[in-house]
PDB file of C-alpha atoms in Angstrom:
ATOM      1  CA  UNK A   1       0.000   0.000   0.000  1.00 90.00           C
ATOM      2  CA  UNK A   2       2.707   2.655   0.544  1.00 93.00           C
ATOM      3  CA  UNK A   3       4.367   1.448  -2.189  1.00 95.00           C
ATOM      4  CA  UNK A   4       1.577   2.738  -4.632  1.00 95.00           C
ATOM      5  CA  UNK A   5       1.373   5.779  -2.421  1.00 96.00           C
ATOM      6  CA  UNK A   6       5.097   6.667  -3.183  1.00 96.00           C
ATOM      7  CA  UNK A   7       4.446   5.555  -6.587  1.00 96.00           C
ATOM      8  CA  UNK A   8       1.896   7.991  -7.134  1.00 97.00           C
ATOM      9  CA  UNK A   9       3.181  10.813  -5.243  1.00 97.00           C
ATOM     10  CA  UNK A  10       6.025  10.667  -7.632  1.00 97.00           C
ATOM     11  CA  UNK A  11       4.074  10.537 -10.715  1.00 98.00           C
ATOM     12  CA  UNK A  12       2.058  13.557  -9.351  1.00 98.00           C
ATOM     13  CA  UNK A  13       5.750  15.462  -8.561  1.00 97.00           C
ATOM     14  CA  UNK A  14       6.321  14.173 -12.432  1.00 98.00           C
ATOM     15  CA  UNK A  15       3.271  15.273 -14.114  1.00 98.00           C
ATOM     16  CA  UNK A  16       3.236  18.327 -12.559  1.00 98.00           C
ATOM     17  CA  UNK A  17       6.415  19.410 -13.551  1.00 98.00           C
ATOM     18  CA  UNK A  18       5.357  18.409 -17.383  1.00 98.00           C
ATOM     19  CA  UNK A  19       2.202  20.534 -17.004  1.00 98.00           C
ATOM     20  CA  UNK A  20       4.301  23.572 -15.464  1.00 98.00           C
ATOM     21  CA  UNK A  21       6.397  22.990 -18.433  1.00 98.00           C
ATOM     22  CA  UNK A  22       4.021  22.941 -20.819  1.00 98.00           C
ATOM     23  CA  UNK A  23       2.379  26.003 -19.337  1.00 98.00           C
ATOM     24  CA  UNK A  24       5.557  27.717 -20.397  1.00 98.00           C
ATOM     25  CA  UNK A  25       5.972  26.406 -23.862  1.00 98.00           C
ATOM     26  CA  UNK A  26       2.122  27.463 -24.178  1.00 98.00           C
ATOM     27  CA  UNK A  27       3.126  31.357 -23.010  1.00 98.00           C
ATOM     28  CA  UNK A  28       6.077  31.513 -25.049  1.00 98.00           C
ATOM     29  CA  UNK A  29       3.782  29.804 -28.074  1.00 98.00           C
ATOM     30  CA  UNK A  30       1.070  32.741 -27.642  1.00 98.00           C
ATOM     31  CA  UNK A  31       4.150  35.682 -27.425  1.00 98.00           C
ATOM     32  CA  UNK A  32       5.786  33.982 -31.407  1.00 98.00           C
ATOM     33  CA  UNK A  33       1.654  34.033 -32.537  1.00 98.00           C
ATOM     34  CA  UNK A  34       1.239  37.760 -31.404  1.00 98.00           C
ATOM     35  CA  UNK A  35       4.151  38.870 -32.519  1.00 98.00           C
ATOM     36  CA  UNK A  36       3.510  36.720 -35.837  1.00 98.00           C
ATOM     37  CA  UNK A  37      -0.061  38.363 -36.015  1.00 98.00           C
ATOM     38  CA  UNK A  38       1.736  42.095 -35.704  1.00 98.00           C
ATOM     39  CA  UNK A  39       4.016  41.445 -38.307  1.00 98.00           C
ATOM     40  CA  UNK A  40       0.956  39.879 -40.150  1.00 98.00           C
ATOM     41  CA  UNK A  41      -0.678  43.167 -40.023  1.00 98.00           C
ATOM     42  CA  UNK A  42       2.037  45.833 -40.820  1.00 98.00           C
ATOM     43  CA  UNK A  43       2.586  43.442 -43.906  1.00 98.00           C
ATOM     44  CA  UNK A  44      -1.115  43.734 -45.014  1.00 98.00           C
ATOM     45  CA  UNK A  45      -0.640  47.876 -44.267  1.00 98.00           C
ATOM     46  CA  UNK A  46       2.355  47.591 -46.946  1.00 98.00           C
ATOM     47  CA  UNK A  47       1.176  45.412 -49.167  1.00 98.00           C
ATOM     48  CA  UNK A  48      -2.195  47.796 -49.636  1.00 98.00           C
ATOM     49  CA  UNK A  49       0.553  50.939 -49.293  1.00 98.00           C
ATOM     50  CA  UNK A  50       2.276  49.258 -52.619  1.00 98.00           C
ATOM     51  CA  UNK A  51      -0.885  48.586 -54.610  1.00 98.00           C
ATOM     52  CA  UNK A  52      -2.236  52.071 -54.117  1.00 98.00           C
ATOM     53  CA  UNK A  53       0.987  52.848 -55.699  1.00 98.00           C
ATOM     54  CA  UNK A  54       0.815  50.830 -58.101  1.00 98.00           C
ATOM     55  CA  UNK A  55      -2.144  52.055 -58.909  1.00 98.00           C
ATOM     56  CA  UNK A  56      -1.184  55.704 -59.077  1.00 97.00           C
ATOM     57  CA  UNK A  57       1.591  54.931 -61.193  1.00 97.00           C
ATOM     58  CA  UNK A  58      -0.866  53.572 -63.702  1.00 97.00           C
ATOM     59  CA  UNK A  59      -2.795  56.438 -63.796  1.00 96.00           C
ATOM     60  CA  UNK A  60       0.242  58.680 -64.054  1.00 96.00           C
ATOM     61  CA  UNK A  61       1.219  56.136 -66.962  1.00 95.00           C
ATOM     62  CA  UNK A  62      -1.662  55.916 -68.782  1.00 94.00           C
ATOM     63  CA  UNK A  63      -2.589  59.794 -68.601  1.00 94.00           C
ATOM     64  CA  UNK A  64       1.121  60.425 -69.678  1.00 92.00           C
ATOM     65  CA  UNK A  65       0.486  58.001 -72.684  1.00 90.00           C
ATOM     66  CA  UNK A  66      -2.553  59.873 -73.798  1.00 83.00           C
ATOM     67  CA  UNK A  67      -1.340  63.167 -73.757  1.00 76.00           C
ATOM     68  CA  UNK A  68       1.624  62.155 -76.038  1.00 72.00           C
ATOM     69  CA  UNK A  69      -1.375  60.326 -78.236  1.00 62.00           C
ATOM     70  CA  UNK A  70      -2.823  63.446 -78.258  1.00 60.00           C
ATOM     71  CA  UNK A  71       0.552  65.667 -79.513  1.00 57.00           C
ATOM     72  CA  UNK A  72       1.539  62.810 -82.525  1.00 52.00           C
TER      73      UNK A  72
END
């Protein structure tokens, strides 16, 4: 009987060290997805910053284009 007492006292010590553990890989998990879902964002913000210019540049382009229609 106190065998299976120390035997599960030490599994308990054991298991609770894994979930302490894990608790820890599961904080330092949630800081790499923030700081993945920040860098997520200021991408998007660029990416729409670039197509805007893209954009303008096409305007620029094709109003530049049909001016020099215009002149020939």
């Amino acid at each position: 009987m106190e065998r299976a007492i120390k035997a599960l006292q030490k599994e308990h010590k054991y298991l609770s060290g894994q979930l302490k553990s894990n608790q820890r890989d599961m904080e330092r998990l949630q800081e790499q997805l923030d700081d993945l879902e920040q860098h997520t964002k200021e991408c998007e913000s660029t990416i729409f910053e670039v197509e805007n210019l893209i954009k303008r540049l096409e305007a620029e382009r094709d109003a530049h284009n049909g001016t020099q229609h215009d002149e020939g």
